[in-house]
PDB file of C-alpha atoms in Angstrom:
ATOM      1  CA  MET A   1      24.312 -35.579  26.693  1.00 52.00           C
ATOM      2  CA  LYS A   2      24.032 -37.007  23.026  1.00 43.00           C
ATOM      3  CA  LEU A   3      19.838 -36.514  23.601  1.00 44.00           C
ATOM      4  CA  LEU A   4      20.626 -33.019  24.473  1.00 40.00           C
ATOM      5  CA  LYS A   5      22.828 -32.189  21.473  1.00 41.00           C
ATOM      6  CA  ILE A   6      20.175 -33.677  19.278  1.00 42.00           C
ATOM      7  CA  SER A   7      17.583 -31.703  20.801  1.00 43.00           C
ATOM      8  CA  LEU A   8      19.556 -28.355  20.603  1.00 37.00           C
ATOM      9  CA  LEU A   9      20.217 -29.072  16.952  1.00 36.00           C
ATOM     10  CA  THR A  10      16.633 -29.736  16.241  1.00 36.00           C
ATOM     11  CA  LEU A  11      15.541 -26.395  17.804  1.00 36.00           C
ATOM     12  CA  PHE A  12      18.279 -24.458  15.986  1.00 36.00           C
ATOM     13  CA  LEU A  13      17.119 -25.928  12.701  1.00 33.00           C
ATOM     14  CA  THR A  14      13.473 -25.272  13.639  1.00 34.00           C
ATOM     15  CA  VAL A  15      14.300 -21.605  14.504  1.00 34.00           C
ATOM     16  CA  ASN A  16      16.385 -20.898  11.449  1.00 37.00           C
ATOM     17  CA  PHE A  17      14.069 -22.591   9.135  1.00 32.00           C
ATOM     18  CA  ALA A  18      11.100 -20.244  10.581  1.00 36.00           C
ATOM     19  CA  SER A  19      13.333 -17.312  10.208  1.00 37.00           C
ATOM     20  CA  LEU A  20      14.158 -18.177   6.553  1.00 33.00           C
ATOM     21  CA  ASN A  21      10.686 -18.978   5.796  1.00 39.00           C
ATOM     22  CA  ALA A  22       9.510 -15.651   7.156  1.00 40.00           C
ATOM     23  CA  GLN A  23      12.483 -13.871   5.039  1.00 42.00           C
ATOM     24  CA  SER A  24      11.208 -15.755   1.975  1.00 57.00           C
ATOM     25  CA  LYS A  25       7.817 -14.149   2.136  1.00 88.00           C
ATOM     26  CA  THR A  26       8.966 -10.652   3.050  1.00 93.00           C
ATOM     27  CA  LYS A  27       7.995  -8.588   0.203  1.00 95.00           C
ATOM     28  CA  SER A  28      11.026  -6.226  -0.961  1.00 96.00           C
ATOM     29  CA  TYR A  29      10.582  -3.296  -3.166  1.00 97.00           C
ATOM     30  CA  THR A  30      13.261  -0.966  -4.736  1.00 97.00           C
ATOM     31  CA  LEU A  31      12.484   1.921  -7.033  1.00 98.00           C
ATOM     32  CA  LYS A  32      14.662   4.654  -8.492  1.00 98.00           C
ATOM     33  CA  LYS A  33      14.356   8.561  -8.507  1.00 98.00           C
ATOM     34  CA  GLY A  34      11.838   9.420 -11.263  1.00 98.00           C
ATOM     35  CA  HIS A  35       9.739   6.389 -11.230  1.00 98.00           C
ATOM     36  CA  VAL A  36       6.240   6.769 -10.512  1.00 98.00           C
ATOM     37  CA  PHE A  37       4.826   4.574  -7.983  1.00 98.00           C
ATOM     38  CA  ASP A  38       1.304   3.411  -7.974  1.00 98.00           C
ATOM     39  CA  ILE A  39      -0.743   2.139  -4.909  1.00 98.00           C
ATOM     40  CA  ILE A  40      -4.242   0.892  -5.704  1.00 98.00           C
ATOM     41  CA  PHE A  41      -6.675  -0.095  -3.317  1.00 98.00           C
ATOM     42  CA  LEU A  42      -9.533  -2.448  -4.473  1.00 97.00           C
ATOM     43  CA  ASN A  43     -12.287  -4.864  -4.146  1.00 97.00           C
ATOM     44  CA  THR A  44     -12.899  -7.356  -6.701  1.00 97.00           C
ATOM     45  CA  LYS A  45     -16.611  -8.421  -7.688  1.00 97.00           C
ATOM     46  CA  PRO A  46     -17.567 -12.221  -7.769  1.00 97.00           C
ATOM     47  CA  ASP A  47     -17.912 -14.113 -11.078  1.00 97.00           C
ATOM     48  CA  THR A  48     -15.368 -11.875 -12.551  1.00 97.00           C
ATOM     49  CA  LYS A  49     -12.846 -14.475 -13.716  1.00 96.00           C
ATOM     50  CA  GLN A  50     -13.274 -14.311 -17.613  1.00 97.00           C
ATOM     51  CA  LYS A  51     -13.329 -10.391 -17.336  1.00 97.00           C
ATOM     52  CA  LEU A  52     -10.095 -10.482 -15.049  1.00 97.00           C
ATOM     53  CA  GLN A  53      -8.530 -12.629 -17.836  1.00 97.00           C
ATOM     54  CA  HIS A  54      -9.486 -10.475 -20.674  1.00 96.00           C
ATOM     55  CA  TYR A  55      -8.351  -7.406 -18.776  1.00 97.00           C
ATOM     56  CA  PHE A  56      -4.974  -8.751 -18.144  1.00 96.00           C
ATOM     57  CA  LYS A  57      -4.470 -10.190 -21.706  1.00 97.00           C
ATOM     58  CA  THR A  58      -5.520  -6.898 -23.301  1.00 97.00           C
ATOM     59  CA  ALA A  59      -4.476  -3.842 -20.635  1.00 97.00           C
ATOM     60  CA  PHE A  60      -0.966  -5.262 -19.368  1.00 96.00           C
ATOM     61  CA  PRO A  61       0.884  -5.509 -22.754  1.00 97.00           C
ATOM     62  CA  VAL A  62      -0.008  -1.840 -23.466  1.00 97.00           C
ATOM     63  CA  ALA A  63       1.045  -0.957 -19.906  1.00 98.00           C
ATOM     64  CA  GLU A  64       4.116  -2.626 -20.147  1.00 97.00           C
ATOM     65  CA  LYS A  65       4.976  -1.097 -23.390  1.00 97.00           C
ATOM     66  CA  MET A  66       4.844   2.291 -22.040  1.00 97.00           C
ATOM     67  CA  GLY A  67       7.031   1.237 -19.046  1.00 98.00           C
ATOM     68  CA  TYR A  68       4.762  -0.407 -16.448  1.00 98.00           C
ATOM     69  CA  HIS A  69       6.382  -2.962 -14.026  1.00 98.00           C
ATOM     70  CA  ARG A  70       4.281  -5.034 -11.633  1.00 97.00           C
ATOM     71  CA  LEU A  71       5.199  -5.467  -7.937  1.00 97.00           C
ATOM     72  CA  PRO A  72       4.219  -7.782  -5.414  1.00 95.00           C
ATOM     73  CA  GLY A  73       0.530  -6.815  -4.066  1.00 94.00           C
ATOM     74  CA  ILE A  74      -0.537  -6.922  -0.260  1.00 95.00           C
ATOM     75  CA  ALA A  75      -3.611  -8.303   1.295  1.00 94.00           C
ATOM     76  CA  ILE A  76      -5.515  -6.381   3.926  1.00 96.00           C
ATOM     77  CA  LYS A  77      -6.192  -8.268   6.854  1.00 89.00           C
ATOM     78  CA  GLY A  78      -9.232  -7.839   9.047  1.00 92.00           C
ATOM     79  CA  SER A  79     -11.570  -5.021   9.481  1.00 95.00           C
ATOM     80  CA  PRO A  80     -10.019  -1.261   9.263  1.00 97.00           C
ATOM     81  CA  THR A  81      -8.620   0.144  12.479  1.00 97.00           C
ATOM     82  CA  GLN A  82      -9.926   3.593  11.556  1.00 98.00           C
ATOM     83  CA  GLY A  83     -12.099   4.797   8.744  1.00 97.00           C
ATOM     84  CA  ASN A  84     -14.907   3.460   6.658  1.00 94.00           C
ATOM     85  CA  TYR A  85     -13.297   2.025   3.570  1.00 96.00           C
ATOM     86  CA  HIS A  86     -12.482  -1.873   3.721  1.00 96.00           C
ATOM     87  CA  PRO A  87     -10.566  -2.672   0.644  1.00 97.00           C
ATOM     88  CA  GLU A  88      -9.074  -6.252   0.127  1.00 97.00           C
ATOM     89  CA  SER A  89      -6.104  -5.752  -1.348  1.00 96.00           C
ATOM     90  CA  MET A  90      -3.277  -3.118  -2.146  1.00 97.00           C
ATOM     91  CA  ILE A  91      -1.800  -3.379  -5.445  1.00 97.00           C
ATOM     92  CA  LEU A  92       1.465  -1.882  -6.300  1.00 98.00           C
ATOM     93  CA  GLY A  93       3.554  -1.160  -9.374  1.00 98.00           C
ATOM     94  CA  TYR A  94       5.969   1.454 -10.986  1.00 98.00           C
ATOM     95  CA  TRP A  95       6.180   3.407 -14.189  1.00 98.00           C
ATOM     96  CA  ASP A  96       9.486   4.445 -15.849  1.00 98.00           C
ATOM     97  CA  THR A  97       8.286   7.888 -16.343  1.00 98.00           C
ATOM     98  CA  LEU A  98       5.462  10.002 -15.433  1.00 98.00           C
ATOM     99  CA  ASN A  99       4.817  10.757 -19.212  1.00 97.00           C
ATOM    100  CA  GLY A 100       4.238   6.958 -19.715  1.00 97.00           C
ATOM    101  CA  ARG A 101       2.097   6.641 -16.700  1.00 97.00           C
ATOM    102  CA  GLU A 102      -0.098   9.545 -18.053  1.00 95.00           C
ATOM    103  CA  LYS A 103      -0.161   8.464 -21.645  1.00 96.00           C
ATOM    104  CA  PHE A 104      -1.445   5.033 -20.921  1.00 97.00           C
ATOM    105  CA  LEU A 105      -4.846   6.176 -19.756  1.00 94.00           C
ATOM    106  CA  HIS A 106      -4.972   8.179 -22.918  1.00 92.00           C
ATOM    107  CA  ASP A 107      -3.753   5.355 -25.545  1.00 95.00           C
ATOM    108  CA  ILE A 108      -5.383   2.188 -23.828  1.00 97.00           C
ATOM    109  CA  GLN A 109      -8.814   2.985 -25.207  1.00 95.00           C
ATOM    110  CA  LYS A 110      -7.580   2.813 -28.670  1.00 95.00           C
ATOM    111  CA  THR A 111      -6.751  -1.007 -27.858  1.00 96.00           C
ATOM    112  CA  MET A 112      -9.603  -1.291 -25.438  1.00 97.00           C
ATOM    113  CA  PRO A 113     -12.310   1.046 -25.767  1.00 96.00           C
ATOM    114  CA  ASP A 114     -14.533  -0.149 -22.998  1.00 96.00           C
ATOM    115  CA  PHE A 115     -11.270  -0.061 -20.458  1.00 97.00           C
ATOM    116  CA  HIS A 116     -13.179   2.141 -17.859  1.00 97.00           C
ATOM    117  CA  GLU A 117     -16.179   0.251 -17.884  1.00 97.00           C
ATOM    118  CA  GLU A 118     -14.648  -2.993 -17.626  1.00 97.00           C
ATOM    119  CA  ARG A 119     -12.791  -1.842 -14.470  1.00 97.00           C
ATOM    120  CA  ARG A 120     -16.013  -0.870 -13.217  1.00 97.00           C
ATOM    121  CA  ASN A 121     -17.232  -4.270 -14.235  1.00 97.00           C
ATOM    122  CA  ILE A 122     -14.733  -6.151 -12.335  1.00 98.00           C
ATOM    123  CA  TRP A 123     -14.057  -3.915  -9.279  1.00 98.00           C
ATOM    124  CA  SER A 124     -16.487  -2.424  -6.979  1.00 97.00           C
ATOM    125  CA  THR A 125     -13.839  -0.107  -5.764  1.00 97.00           C
ATOM    126  CA  PHE A 126     -10.499   0.810  -7.629  1.00 97.00           C
ATOM    127  CA  ASN A 127      -8.743   3.775  -5.885  1.00 98.00           C
ATOM    128  CA  LEU A 128      -5.845   5.010  -7.459  1.00 98.00           C
ATOM    129  CA  THR A 129      -2.839   7.362  -6.229  1.00 98.00           C
ATOM    130  CA  TYR A 130       0.290   7.447  -8.139  1.00 98.00           C
ATOM    131  CA  TYR A 131       3.633   9.474  -6.650  1.00 98.00           C
ATOM    132  CA  GLU A 132       6.603  10.624  -8.892  1.00 98.00           C
ATOM    133  CA  LEU A 133       9.699   9.786  -6.776  1.00 98.00           C
ATOM    134  CA  LYS A 134      12.044  12.746  -6.084  1.00 97.00           C
ATOM    135  CA  GLN A 135      14.582  10.180  -4.762  1.00 97.00           C
ATOM    136  CA  ASP A 136      15.334   6.536  -4.752  1.00 98.00           C
ATOM    137  CA  LEU A 137      12.985   4.300  -2.588  1.00 97.00           C
ATOM    138  CA  SER A 138      13.609   0.989  -0.848  1.00 97.00           C
ATOM    139  CA  PHE A 139      11.485  -0.859   1.782  1.00 96.00           C
ATOM    140  CA  SER A 140      10.010  -4.019   2.832  1.00 95.00           C
ATOM    141  CA  ILE A 141       6.933  -5.770   4.378  1.00 96.00           C
ATOM    142  CA  ASN A 142       7.818  -8.554   6.833  1.00 95.00           C
ATOM    143  CA  PRO A 143       4.893 -10.824   7.663  1.00 93.00           C
ATOM    144  CA  GLU A 144       6.775 -11.619  11.120  1.00 93.00           C
ATOM    145  CA  LYS A 145       5.936  -7.900  11.961  1.00 96.00           C
ATOM    146  CA  PHE A 146       2.605  -5.946  12.263  1.00 97.00           C
ATOM    147  CA  SER A 147       2.246  -3.569   9.365  1.00 97.00           C
ATOM    148  CA  ILE A 148      -0.062  -0.780   9.156  1.00 98.00           C
ATOM    149  CA  VAL A 149      -1.209   1.510   6.393  1.00 98.00           C
ATOM    150  CA  THR A 150      -2.479   4.959   7.327  1.00 98.00           C
ATOM    151  CA  ALA A 151      -4.010   7.640   4.893  1.00 98.00           C
ATOM    152  CA  TYR A 152      -5.076  11.024   6.279  1.00 98.00           C
ATOM    153  CA  TRP A 153      -6.828  14.069   4.633  1.00 98.00           C
ATOM    154  CA  TYR A 154      -6.808  17.327   6.374  1.00 98.00           C
ATOM    155  CA  LYS A 155      -8.962  20.359   6.913  1.00 98.00           C
ATOM    156  CA  ASN A 156      -6.152  22.664   7.119  1.00 94.00           C
ATOM    157  CA  LYS A 157      -2.760  22.309   6.099  1.00 95.00           C
ATOM    158  CA  SER A 158      -0.599  24.169   8.811  1.00 95.00           C
ATOM    159  CA  SER A 159      -2.785  22.890  11.767  1.00 97.00           C
ATOM    160  CA  PHE A 160      -2.469  19.298  10.427  1.00 98.00           C
ATOM    161  CA  GLN A 161       1.486  19.699   9.967  1.00 97.00           C
ATOM    162  CA  LYS A 162       1.330  19.921  13.874  1.00 97.00           C
ATOM    163  CA  PHE A 163      -0.830  16.950  14.348  1.00 98.00           C
ATOM    164  CA  LYS A 164       1.614  14.825  11.885  1.00 98.00           C
ATOM    165  CA  LYS A 165       4.538  15.914  13.999  1.00 98.00           C
ATOM    166  CA  GLU A 166       3.081  14.529  16.990  1.00 98.00           C
ATOM    167  CA  TRP A 167       1.799  11.696  15.552  1.00 98.00           C
ATOM    168  CA  VAL A 168       5.170  10.757  14.044  1.00 98.00           C
ATOM    169  CA  GLN A 169       6.732  11.469  17.661  1.00 97.00           C
ATOM    170  CA  LYS A 170       4.286   9.295  19.318  1.00 97.00           C
ATOM    171  CA  MET A 171       4.569   6.629  16.743  1.00 98.00           C
ATOM    172  CA  LYS A 172       8.353   6.218  17.223  1.00 97.00           C
ATOM    173  CA  LYS A 173       8.029   6.519  20.777  1.00 96.00           C
ATOM    174  CA  ALA A 174       5.829   3.250  20.942  1.00 96.00           C
ATOM    175  CA  GLY A 175       8.417   1.439  18.659  1.00 97.00           C
ATOM    176  CA  GLY A 176       7.117   2.078  15.243  1.00 98.00           C
ATOM    177  CA  GLN A 177       9.080   2.441  12.127  1.00 98.00           C
ATOM    178  CA  ILE A 178       8.311   4.221   8.843  1.00 98.00           C
ATOM    179  CA  GLN A 179       8.633   1.997   6.091  1.00 97.00           C
ATOM    180  CA  VAL A 180       7.409   4.689   3.501  1.00 97.00           C
ATOM    181  CA  ASP A 181       5.597   8.049   3.564  1.00 97.00           C
ATOM    182  CA  PHE A 182       4.284  10.221   0.896  1.00 98.00           C
ATOM    183  CA  VAL A 183       2.663  13.621   0.252  1.00 97.00           C
ATOM    184  CA  GLU A 184       1.727  15.217  -2.883  1.00 95.00           C
ATOM    185  CA  GLY A 185       0.270  12.375  -4.873  1.00 98.00           C
ATOM    186  CA  ALA A 186      -2.006  12.368  -7.672  1.00 98.00           C
ATOM    187  CA  SER A 187      -5.323  10.292  -8.877  1.00 97.00           C
ATOM    188  CA  PRO A 188      -6.516  10.255 -12.537  1.00 95.00           C
ATOM    189  CA  PHE A 189     -10.158  11.255 -13.272  1.00 93.00           C
ATOM    190  CA  GLY A 190     -12.488   8.882 -12.003  1.00 93.00           C
ATOM    191  CA  TYR A 191     -10.248   6.952  -9.750  1.00 96.00           C
ATOM    192  CA  ASN A 192      -9.659   9.799  -6.899  1.00 95.00           C
ATOM    193  CA  TYR A 193      -8.243   8.617  -3.455  1.00 97.00           C
ATOM    194  CA  ASN A 194      -5.020  10.725  -2.937  1.00 98.00           C
ATOM    195  CA  PRO A 195      -4.748  11.228   0.759  1.00 98.00           C
ATOM    196  CA  ASP A 196      -2.761  14.405   1.935  1.00 98.00           C
ATOM    197  CA  TYR A 197      -0.401  11.984   4.011  1.00 98.00           C
ATOM    198  CA  PHE A 198       0.067   8.165   3.301  1.00 98.00           C
ATOM    199  CA  VAL A 199       2.337   6.221   5.445  1.00 98.00           C
ATOM    200  CA  ILE A 200       3.247   2.314   6.064  1.00 98.00           C
ATOM    201  CA  THR A 201       4.491   1.639   9.614  1.00 98.00           C
ATOM    202  CA  SER A 202       5.752  -1.686  11.114  1.00 98.00           C
ATOM    203  CA  TRP A 203       5.544  -2.839  14.526  1.00 98.00           C
ATOM    204  CA  LYS A 204       7.186  -5.434  16.543  1.00 97.00           C
ATOM    205  CA  ASN A 205       3.793  -6.982  17.075  1.00 96.00           C
ATOM    206  CA  LYS A 206       0.293  -6.104  17.503  1.00 96.00           C
ATOM    207  CA  ALA A 207       0.351  -5.251  21.126  1.00 97.00           C
ATOM    208  CA  ALA A 208       3.034  -2.517  20.140  1.00 97.00           C
ATOM    209  CA  PHE A 209       0.618  -1.089  17.847  1.00 98.00           C
ATOM    210  CA  GLU A 210      -2.221  -1.164  20.026  1.00 97.00           C
ATOM    211  CA  GLN A 211      -0.103   1.023  22.547  1.00 96.00           C
ATOM    212  CA  PHE A 212       0.249   3.710  20.000  1.00 97.00           C
ATOM    213  CA  TYR A 213      -3.273   3.422  18.807  1.00 98.00           C
ATOM    214  CA  LYS A 214      -4.800   4.117  22.093  1.00 97.00           C
ATOM    215  CA  GLU A 215      -2.726   7.194  22.311  1.00 96.00           C
ATOM    216  CA  ASN A 216      -3.446   8.277  18.697  1.00 98.00           C
ATOM    217  CA  LEU A 217      -7.021   8.022  19.206  1.00 97.00           C
ATOM    218  CA  LYS A 218      -6.771  10.615  22.148  1.00 97.00           C
ATOM    219  CA  MET A 219      -5.118  13.091  19.993  1.00 98.00           C
ATOM    220  CA  ASP A 220      -6.724  16.401  18.764  1.00 97.00           C
ATOM    221  CA  HIS A 221      -8.196  15.582  15.389  1.00 97.00           C
ATOM    222  CA  SER A 222      -9.696  19.011  14.554  1.00 97.00           C
ATOM    223  CA  SER A 223      -7.295  19.415  11.764  1.00 97.00           C
ATOM    224  CA  VAL A 224      -8.135  15.986  10.139  1.00 98.00           C
ATOM    225  CA  LYS A 225     -11.099  15.866   7.652  1.00 98.00           C
ATOM    226  CA  HIS A 226     -10.694  12.132   7.278  1.00 98.00           C
ATOM    227  CA  VAL A 227      -8.669   8.887   7.964  1.00 98.00           C
ATOM    228  CA  ASN A 228      -8.427   5.159   6.466  1.00 98.00           C
ATOM    229  CA  GLN A 229      -6.185   2.683   8.483  1.00 98.00           C
ATOM    230  CA  PHE A 230      -5.575  -0.860   7.797  1.00 96.00           C
ATOM    231  CA  HIS A 231      -3.292  -3.842   8.620  1.00 97.00           C
ATOM    232  CA  ILE A 232      -1.563  -5.355   5.939  1.00 96.00           C
ATOM    233  CA  LYS A 233       0.266  -8.751   5.547  1.00 88.00           C
TER     234      LYS A 233
END
């Protein structure tokens, strides 16, 4: 009986430690109405450590002075599940105001004249979309769940709305949960990405997502111009 109690205690502590460890690695995000949410997909070139250090040392103080706040970034795992774009990470941040966000790109060249050139030297892709929040936003990315980013561009808005409605219905029926979704974003000149519909969904596991994925691929995609889809963790 004593050995059984010890074994049960050990199991309890192990399970709870694993749960706490997962919780500690969960990335949580809380933003307020009026904030401008940056979402950047990028690939970093090799042998750019010194350039990165100079970039962060020079550009970030200017951005932070104008209301920029860094948020935890997210790795992109494996090959894309749909589309032909394979970024290595998703970088997140927010600005206090839209004015500060837009003013930064204009004023940074006073401090760093080669700002855009250096971005091209450091990153082989740097695709940015930002969203002015119309309401408070809170979401999280739990590594114990299977999380997917999907970006859609449409051919025709009205017909795509029908596709999107069916997509959401199938996703929820398969057990998916929307963590965040956006429309009507913006991209600065030279950094265009800006999907017509951007959504992060979470799933109990990979198998649950793959059940939906098979149904998703059978849908009528005639209203869809393009799609990117990645597993994040």
